[in-house]
PDB file of C-alpha atoms in Angstrom:
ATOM      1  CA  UNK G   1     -74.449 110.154-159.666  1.00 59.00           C
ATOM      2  CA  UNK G   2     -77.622 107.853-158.680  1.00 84.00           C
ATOM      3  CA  UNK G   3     -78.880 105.623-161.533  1.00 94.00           C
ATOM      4  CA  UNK G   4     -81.973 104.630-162.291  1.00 96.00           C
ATOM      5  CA  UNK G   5     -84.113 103.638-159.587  1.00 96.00           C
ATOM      6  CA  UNK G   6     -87.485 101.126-159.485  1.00 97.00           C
ATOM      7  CA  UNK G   7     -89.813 100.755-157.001  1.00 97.00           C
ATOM      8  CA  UNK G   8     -91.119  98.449-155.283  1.00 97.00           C
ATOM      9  CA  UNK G   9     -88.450  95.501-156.190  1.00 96.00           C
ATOM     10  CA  UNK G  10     -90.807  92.714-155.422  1.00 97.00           C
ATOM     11  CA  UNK G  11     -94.579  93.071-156.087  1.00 98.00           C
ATOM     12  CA  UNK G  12     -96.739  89.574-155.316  1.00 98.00           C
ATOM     13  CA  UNK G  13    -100.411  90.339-156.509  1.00 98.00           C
ATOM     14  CA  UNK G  14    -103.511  88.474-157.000  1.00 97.00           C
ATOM     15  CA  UNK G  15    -104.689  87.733-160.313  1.00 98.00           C
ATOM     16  CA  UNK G  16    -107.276  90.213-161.586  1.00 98.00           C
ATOM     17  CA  UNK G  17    -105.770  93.084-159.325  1.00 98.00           C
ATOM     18  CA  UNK G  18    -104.438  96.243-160.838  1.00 98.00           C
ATOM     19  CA  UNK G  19    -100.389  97.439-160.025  1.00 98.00           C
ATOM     20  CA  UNK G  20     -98.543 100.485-160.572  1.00 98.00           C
ATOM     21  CA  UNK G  21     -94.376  99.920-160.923  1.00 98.00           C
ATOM     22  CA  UNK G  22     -92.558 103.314-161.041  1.00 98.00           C
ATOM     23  CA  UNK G  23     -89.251 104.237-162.310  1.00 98.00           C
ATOM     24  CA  UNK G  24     -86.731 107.282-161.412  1.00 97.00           C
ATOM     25  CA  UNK G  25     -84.699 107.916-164.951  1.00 96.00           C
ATOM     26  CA  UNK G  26     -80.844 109.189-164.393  1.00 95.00           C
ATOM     27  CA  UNK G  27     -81.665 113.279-164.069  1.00 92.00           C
ATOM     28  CA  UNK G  28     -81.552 114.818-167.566  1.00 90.00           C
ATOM     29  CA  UNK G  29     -82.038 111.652-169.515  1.00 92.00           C
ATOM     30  CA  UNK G  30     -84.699 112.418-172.381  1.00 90.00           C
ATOM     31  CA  UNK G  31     -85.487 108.933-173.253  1.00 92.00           C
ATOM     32  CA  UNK G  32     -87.461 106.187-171.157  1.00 95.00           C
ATOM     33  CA  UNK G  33     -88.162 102.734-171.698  1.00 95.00           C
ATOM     34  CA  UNK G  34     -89.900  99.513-169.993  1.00 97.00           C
ATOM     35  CA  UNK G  35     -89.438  96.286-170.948  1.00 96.00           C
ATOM     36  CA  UNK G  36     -90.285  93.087-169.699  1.00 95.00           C
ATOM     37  CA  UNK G  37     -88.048  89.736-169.041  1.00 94.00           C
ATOM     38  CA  UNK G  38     -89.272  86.315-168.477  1.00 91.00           C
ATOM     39  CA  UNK G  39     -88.252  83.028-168.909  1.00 82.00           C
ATOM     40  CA  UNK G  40     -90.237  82.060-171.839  1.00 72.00           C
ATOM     41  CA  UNK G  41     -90.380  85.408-173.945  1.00 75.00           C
ATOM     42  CA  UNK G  42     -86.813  86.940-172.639  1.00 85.00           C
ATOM     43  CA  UNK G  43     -85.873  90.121-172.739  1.00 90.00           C
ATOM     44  CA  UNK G  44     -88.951  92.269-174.438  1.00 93.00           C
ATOM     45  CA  UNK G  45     -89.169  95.901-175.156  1.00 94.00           C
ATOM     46  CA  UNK G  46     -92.351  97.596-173.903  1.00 96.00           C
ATOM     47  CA  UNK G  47     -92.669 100.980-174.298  1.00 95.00           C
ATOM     48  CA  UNK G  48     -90.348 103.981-174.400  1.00 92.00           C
ATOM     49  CA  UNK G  49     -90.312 107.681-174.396  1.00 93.00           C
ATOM     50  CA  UNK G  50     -88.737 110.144-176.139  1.00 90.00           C
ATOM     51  CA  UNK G  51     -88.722 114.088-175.020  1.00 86.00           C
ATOM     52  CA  UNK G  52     -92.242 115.689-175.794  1.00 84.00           C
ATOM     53  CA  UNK G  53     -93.168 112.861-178.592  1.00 88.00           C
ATOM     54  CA  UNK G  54     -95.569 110.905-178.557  1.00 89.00           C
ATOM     55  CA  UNK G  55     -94.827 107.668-176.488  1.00 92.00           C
ATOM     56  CA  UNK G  56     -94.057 104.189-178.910  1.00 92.00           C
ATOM     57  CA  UNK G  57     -96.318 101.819-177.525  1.00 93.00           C
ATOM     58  CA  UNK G  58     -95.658  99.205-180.041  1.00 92.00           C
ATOM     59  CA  UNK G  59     -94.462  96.823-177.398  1.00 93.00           C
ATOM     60  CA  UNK G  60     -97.010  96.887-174.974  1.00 96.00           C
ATOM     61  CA  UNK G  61     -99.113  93.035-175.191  1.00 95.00           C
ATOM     62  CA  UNK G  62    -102.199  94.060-174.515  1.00 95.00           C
ATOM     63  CA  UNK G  63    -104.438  97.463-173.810  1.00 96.00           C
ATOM     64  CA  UNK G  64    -104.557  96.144-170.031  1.00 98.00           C
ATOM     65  CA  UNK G  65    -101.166  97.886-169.951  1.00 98.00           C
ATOM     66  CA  UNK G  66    -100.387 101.483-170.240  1.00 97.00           C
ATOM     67  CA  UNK G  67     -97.966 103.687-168.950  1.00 97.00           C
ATOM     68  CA  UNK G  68     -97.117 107.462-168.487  1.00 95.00           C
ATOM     69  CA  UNK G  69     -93.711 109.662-168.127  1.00 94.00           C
ATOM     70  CA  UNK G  70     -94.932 112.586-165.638  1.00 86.00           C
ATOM     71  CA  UNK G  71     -92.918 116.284-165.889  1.00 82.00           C
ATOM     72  CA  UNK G  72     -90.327 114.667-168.324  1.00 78.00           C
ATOM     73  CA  UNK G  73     -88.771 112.390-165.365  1.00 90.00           C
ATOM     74  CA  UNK G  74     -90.547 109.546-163.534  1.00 95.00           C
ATOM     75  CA  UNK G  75     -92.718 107.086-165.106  1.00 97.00           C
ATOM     76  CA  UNK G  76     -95.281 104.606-164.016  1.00 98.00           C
ATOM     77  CA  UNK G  77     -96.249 101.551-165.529  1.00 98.00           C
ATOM     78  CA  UNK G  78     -99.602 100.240-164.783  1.00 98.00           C
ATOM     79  CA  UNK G  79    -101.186  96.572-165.028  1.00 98.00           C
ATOM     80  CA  UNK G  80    -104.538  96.495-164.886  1.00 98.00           C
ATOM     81  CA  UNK G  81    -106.213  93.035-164.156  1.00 98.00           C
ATOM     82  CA  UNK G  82    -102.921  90.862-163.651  1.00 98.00           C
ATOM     83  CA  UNK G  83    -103.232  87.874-165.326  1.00 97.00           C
ATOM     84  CA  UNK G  84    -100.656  84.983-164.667  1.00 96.00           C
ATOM     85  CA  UNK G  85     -98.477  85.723-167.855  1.00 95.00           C
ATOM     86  CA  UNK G  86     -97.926  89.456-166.533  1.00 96.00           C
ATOM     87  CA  UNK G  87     -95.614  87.601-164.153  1.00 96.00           C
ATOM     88  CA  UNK G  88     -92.012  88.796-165.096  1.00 96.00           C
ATOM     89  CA  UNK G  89     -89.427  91.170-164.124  1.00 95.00           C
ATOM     90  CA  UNK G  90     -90.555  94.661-165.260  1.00 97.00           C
ATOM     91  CA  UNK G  91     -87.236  96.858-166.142  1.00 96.00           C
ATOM     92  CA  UNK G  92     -86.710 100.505-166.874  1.00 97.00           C
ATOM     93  CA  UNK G  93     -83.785 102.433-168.407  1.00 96.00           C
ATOM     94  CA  UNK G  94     -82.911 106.162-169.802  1.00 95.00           C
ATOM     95  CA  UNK G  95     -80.671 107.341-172.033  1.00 92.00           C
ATOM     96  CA  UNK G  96     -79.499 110.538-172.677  1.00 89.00           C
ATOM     97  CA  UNK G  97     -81.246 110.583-175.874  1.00 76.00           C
ATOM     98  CA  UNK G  98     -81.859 108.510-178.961  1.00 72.00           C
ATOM     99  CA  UNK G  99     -79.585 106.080-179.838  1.00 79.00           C
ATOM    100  CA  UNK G 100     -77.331 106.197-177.149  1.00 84.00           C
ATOM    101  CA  UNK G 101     -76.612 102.961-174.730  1.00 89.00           C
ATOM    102  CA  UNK G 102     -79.389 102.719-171.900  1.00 93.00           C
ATOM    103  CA  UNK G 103     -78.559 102.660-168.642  1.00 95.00           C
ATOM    104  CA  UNK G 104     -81.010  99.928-166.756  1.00 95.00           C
ATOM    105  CA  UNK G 105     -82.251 100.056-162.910  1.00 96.00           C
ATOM    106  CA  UNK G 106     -82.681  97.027-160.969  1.00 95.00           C
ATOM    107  CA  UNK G 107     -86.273  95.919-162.090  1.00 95.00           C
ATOM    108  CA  UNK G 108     -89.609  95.111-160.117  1.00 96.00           C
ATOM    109  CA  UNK G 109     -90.144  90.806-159.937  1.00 96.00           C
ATOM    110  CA  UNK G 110     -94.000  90.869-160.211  1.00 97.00           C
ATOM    111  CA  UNK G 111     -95.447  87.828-159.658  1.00 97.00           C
ATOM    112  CA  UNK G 112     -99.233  87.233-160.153  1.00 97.00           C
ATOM    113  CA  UNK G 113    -100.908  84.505-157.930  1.00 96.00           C
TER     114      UNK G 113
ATOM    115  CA  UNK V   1     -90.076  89.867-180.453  1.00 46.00           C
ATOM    116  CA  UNK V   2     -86.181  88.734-180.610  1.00 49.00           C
ATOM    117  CA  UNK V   3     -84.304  90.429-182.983  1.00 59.00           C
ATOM    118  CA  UNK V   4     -81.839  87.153-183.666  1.00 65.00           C
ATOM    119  CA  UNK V   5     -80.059  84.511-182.292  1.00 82.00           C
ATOM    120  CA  UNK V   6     -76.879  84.300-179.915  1.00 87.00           C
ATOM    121  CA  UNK V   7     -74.579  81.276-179.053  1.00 89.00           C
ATOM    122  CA  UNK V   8     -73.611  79.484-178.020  1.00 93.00           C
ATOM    123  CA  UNK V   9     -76.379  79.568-175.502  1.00 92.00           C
ATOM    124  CA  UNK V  10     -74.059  78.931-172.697  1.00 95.00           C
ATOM    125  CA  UNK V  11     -70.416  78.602-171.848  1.00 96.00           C
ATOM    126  CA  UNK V  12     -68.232  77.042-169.458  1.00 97.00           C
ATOM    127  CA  UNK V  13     -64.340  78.261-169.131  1.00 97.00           C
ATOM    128  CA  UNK V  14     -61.800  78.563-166.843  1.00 97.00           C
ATOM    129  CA  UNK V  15     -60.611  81.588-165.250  1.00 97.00           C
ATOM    130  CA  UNK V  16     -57.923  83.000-167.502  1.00 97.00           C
ATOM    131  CA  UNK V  17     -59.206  81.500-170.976  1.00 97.00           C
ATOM    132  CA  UNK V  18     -60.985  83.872-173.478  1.00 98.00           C
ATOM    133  CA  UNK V  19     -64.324  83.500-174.365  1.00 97.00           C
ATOM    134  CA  UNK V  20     -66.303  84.392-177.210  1.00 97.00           C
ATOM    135  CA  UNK V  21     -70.006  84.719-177.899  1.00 97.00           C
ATOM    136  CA  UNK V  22     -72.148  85.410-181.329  1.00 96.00           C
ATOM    137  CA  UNK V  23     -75.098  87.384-182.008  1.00 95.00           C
ATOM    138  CA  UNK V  24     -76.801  87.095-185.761  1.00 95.00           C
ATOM    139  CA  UNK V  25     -79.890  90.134-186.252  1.00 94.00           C
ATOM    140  CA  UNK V  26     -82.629  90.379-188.991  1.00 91.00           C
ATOM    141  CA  UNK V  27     -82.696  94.123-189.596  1.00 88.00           C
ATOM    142  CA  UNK V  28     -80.800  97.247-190.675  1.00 89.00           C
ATOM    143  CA  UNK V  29     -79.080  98.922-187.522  1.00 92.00           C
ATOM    144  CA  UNK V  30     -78.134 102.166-186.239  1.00 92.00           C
ATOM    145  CA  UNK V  31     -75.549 100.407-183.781  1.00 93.00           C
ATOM    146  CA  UNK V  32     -75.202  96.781-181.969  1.00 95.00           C
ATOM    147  CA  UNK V  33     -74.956  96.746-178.097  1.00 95.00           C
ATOM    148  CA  UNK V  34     -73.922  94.380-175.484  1.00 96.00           C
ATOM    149  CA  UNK V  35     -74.794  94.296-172.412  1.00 96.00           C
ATOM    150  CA  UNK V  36     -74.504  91.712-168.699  1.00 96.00           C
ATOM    151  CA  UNK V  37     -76.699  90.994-166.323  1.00 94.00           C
ATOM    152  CA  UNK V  38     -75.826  89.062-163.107  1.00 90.00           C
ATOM    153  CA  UNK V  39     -78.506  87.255-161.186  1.00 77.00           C
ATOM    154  CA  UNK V  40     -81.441  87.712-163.755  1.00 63.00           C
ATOM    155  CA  UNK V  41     -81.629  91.768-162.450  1.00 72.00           C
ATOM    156  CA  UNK V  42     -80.428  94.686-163.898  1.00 81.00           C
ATOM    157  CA  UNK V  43     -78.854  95.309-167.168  1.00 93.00           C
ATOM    158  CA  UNK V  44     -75.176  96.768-167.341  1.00 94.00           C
ATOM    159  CA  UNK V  45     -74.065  98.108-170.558  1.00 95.00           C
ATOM    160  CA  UNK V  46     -70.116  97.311-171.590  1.00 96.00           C
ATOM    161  CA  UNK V  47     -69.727  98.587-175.404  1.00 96.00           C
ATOM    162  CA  UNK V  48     -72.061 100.025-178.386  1.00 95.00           C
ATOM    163  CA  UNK V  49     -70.904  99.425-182.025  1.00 96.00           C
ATOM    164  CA  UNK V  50     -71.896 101.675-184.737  1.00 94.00           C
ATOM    165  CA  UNK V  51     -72.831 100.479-188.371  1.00 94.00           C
ATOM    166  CA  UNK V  52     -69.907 102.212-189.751  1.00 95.00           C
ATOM    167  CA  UNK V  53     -67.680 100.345-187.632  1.00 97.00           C
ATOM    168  CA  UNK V  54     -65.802  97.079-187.487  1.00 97.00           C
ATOM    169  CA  UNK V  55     -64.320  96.649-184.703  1.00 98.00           C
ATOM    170  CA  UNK V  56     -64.025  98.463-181.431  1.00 97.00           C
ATOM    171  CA  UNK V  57     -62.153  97.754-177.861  1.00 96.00           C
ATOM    172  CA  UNK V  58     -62.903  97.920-174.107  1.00 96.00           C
ATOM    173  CA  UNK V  59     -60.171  97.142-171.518  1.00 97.00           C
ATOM    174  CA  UNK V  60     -60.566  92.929-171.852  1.00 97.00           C
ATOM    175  CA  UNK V  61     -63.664  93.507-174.354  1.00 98.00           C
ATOM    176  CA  UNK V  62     -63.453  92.946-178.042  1.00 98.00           C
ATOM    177  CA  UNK V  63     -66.295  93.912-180.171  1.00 98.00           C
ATOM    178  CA  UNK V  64     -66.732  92.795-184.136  1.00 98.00           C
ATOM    179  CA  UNK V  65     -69.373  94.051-186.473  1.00 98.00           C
ATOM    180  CA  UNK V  66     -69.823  92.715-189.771  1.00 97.00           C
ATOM    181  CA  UNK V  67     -72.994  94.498-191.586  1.00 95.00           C
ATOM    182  CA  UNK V  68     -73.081  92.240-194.560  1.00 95.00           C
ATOM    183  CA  UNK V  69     -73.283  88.930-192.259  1.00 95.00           C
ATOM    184  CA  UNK V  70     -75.736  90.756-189.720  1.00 95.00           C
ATOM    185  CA  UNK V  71     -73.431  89.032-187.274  1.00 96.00           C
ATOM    186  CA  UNK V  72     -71.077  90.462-183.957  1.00 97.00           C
ATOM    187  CA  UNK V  73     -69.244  88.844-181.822  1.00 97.00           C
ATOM    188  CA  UNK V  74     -67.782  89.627-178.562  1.00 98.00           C
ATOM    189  CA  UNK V  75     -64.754  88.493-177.020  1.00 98.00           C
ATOM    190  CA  UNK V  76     -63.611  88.678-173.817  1.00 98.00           C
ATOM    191  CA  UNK V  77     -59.929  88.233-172.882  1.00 98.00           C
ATOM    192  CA  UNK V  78     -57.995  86.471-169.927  1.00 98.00           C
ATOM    193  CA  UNK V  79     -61.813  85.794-168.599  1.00 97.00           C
ATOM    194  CA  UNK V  80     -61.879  86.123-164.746  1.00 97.00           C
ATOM    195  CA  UNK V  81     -64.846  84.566-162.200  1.00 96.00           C
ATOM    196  CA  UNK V  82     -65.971  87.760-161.714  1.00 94.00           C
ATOM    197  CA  UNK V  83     -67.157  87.598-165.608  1.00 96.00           C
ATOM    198  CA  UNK V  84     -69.720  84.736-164.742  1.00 96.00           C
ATOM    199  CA  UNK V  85     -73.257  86.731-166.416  1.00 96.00           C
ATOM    200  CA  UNK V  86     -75.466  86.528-169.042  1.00 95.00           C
ATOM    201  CA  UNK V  87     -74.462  88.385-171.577  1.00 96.00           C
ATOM    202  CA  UNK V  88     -76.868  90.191-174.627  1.00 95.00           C
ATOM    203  CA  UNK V  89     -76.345  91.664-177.878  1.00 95.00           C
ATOM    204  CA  UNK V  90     -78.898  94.106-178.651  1.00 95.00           C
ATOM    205  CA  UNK V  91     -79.914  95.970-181.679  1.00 94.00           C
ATOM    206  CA  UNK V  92     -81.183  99.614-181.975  1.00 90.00           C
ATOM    207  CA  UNK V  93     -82.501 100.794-185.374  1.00 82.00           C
ATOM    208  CA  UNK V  94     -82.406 104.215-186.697  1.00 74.00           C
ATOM    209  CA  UNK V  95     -85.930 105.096-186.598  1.00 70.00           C
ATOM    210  CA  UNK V  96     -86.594 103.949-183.225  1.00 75.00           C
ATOM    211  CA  UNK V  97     -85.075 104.255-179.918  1.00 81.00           C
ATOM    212  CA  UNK V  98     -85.962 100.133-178.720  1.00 87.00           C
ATOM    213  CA  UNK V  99     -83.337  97.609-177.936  1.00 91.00           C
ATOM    214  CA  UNK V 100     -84.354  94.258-179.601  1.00 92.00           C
ATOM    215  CA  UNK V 101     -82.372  91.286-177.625  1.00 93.00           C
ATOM    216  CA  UNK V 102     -81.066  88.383-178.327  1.00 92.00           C
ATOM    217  CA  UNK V 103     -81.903  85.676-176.261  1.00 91.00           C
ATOM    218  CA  UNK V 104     -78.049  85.734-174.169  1.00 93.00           C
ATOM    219  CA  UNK V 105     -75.287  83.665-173.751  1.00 95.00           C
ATOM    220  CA  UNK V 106     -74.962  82.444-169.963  1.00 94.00           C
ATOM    221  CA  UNK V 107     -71.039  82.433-169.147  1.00 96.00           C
ATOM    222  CA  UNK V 108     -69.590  80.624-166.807  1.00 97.00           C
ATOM    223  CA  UNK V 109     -65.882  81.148-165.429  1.00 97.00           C
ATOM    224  CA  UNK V 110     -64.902  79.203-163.075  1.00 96.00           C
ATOM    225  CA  UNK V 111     -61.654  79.776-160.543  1.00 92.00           C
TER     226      UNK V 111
END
């Protein structure tokens, strides 16, 4: 079956700009998550979703980021005013639920200019 | 935030050889994953140890677990080029759903 899915792979924005990065979860997954890798921070958990609950958000760095999980499935992630640090690769993943293994997509590079 | 530490922080073999990496976490678990990534993308999951076990096996993959050490290891036998990855042990607690990583052992096999 397909697995996760990101779009778009490669974002180059201009510092101060807002983006939106969207993920496609494997089809009945429950659980969400974003995190972040970059070289000087690594791999970093974000944000995840779980069913109906409320989202943890305890990973996100600051309140310019936010993201939502629309009709159970898809979720965007949204910068607002890029800064240099936001530059990283963004990736998603879904499990079936809590705590199985996650099952990654391919990730968005964002680079802020 | 990293959950602990892995090494050796890279590794160089030849094709054929064994190779084995170590991951040390802070906090109580629910289970210990590893996972590879090739080319700095996507994330590919290979085997997820419980708490309540030891030890567990996957084709060329050999997983430890030792609790009281906070410590796994993972080997991987009769290594092949096609194993050249990073490779990260992650932790997943049992009141949350989040992967902490290490910070990945870069593997090298060469022909």
């Amino acid at each position: 079956g397909a697995g996760v899915s990101q779009s778009p792979s490669n974002k180059v924005t201009e510092k101060g700009k807002d983006v939106e990065l969207r993920c496609d979860p494997i089809s009945g997954h429950t659980a969400l998550y974003w995190y972040r890798q970059s070289l000087g921070q690594g791999l970093e958990f974000l944000i995840y979703f779980q069913g109906n609950s409320a989202p943890d958000k305890s990973g996100l760095p600051s309140d310019r980021f936010s993201a939502e999980r629309t009709g159970g499935s898809v979720s965007t992630l949204t910068i607002q005013r890029t800064q240099q640090e936001d530059s990283a690769v963004y990736l998603c993943a879904s499990s079936p639920q809590v705590p199985y293994e996650q099952y990654f997509g391919p990730g968005t590079r964002l680079t802020v200019t | 935030s990293q959950q602990g530490e892995e090494d050796p922080q890279a590794l160089s073999i030849q094709e054929g050889e064994n190779a084995t990496m170590n991951c040390s976490y802070k906090t109580s678990i629910n289970n210990l994953q590893w996972y590879r990534q090739n080319s700095g993308r996507g994330l590919v999951h290979l085997i997820l140890i419980r708490s309540n076990e030891r030890e567990k096996h996957s084709g060329r993959l050999r997983v430890t677990l030792d609790t009281s050490k906070k410590s796994s290891s993972l080997l991987i036998t009769a290594s092949r080029a096609a194993d050249t990855a990073s490779y990260f042990c992650a932790t997943l607690s049992s009141n949350t759903g989040k992967l902490i990583f290490g910070q990945g052992t870069t593997l090298q096999v060469k022909p």
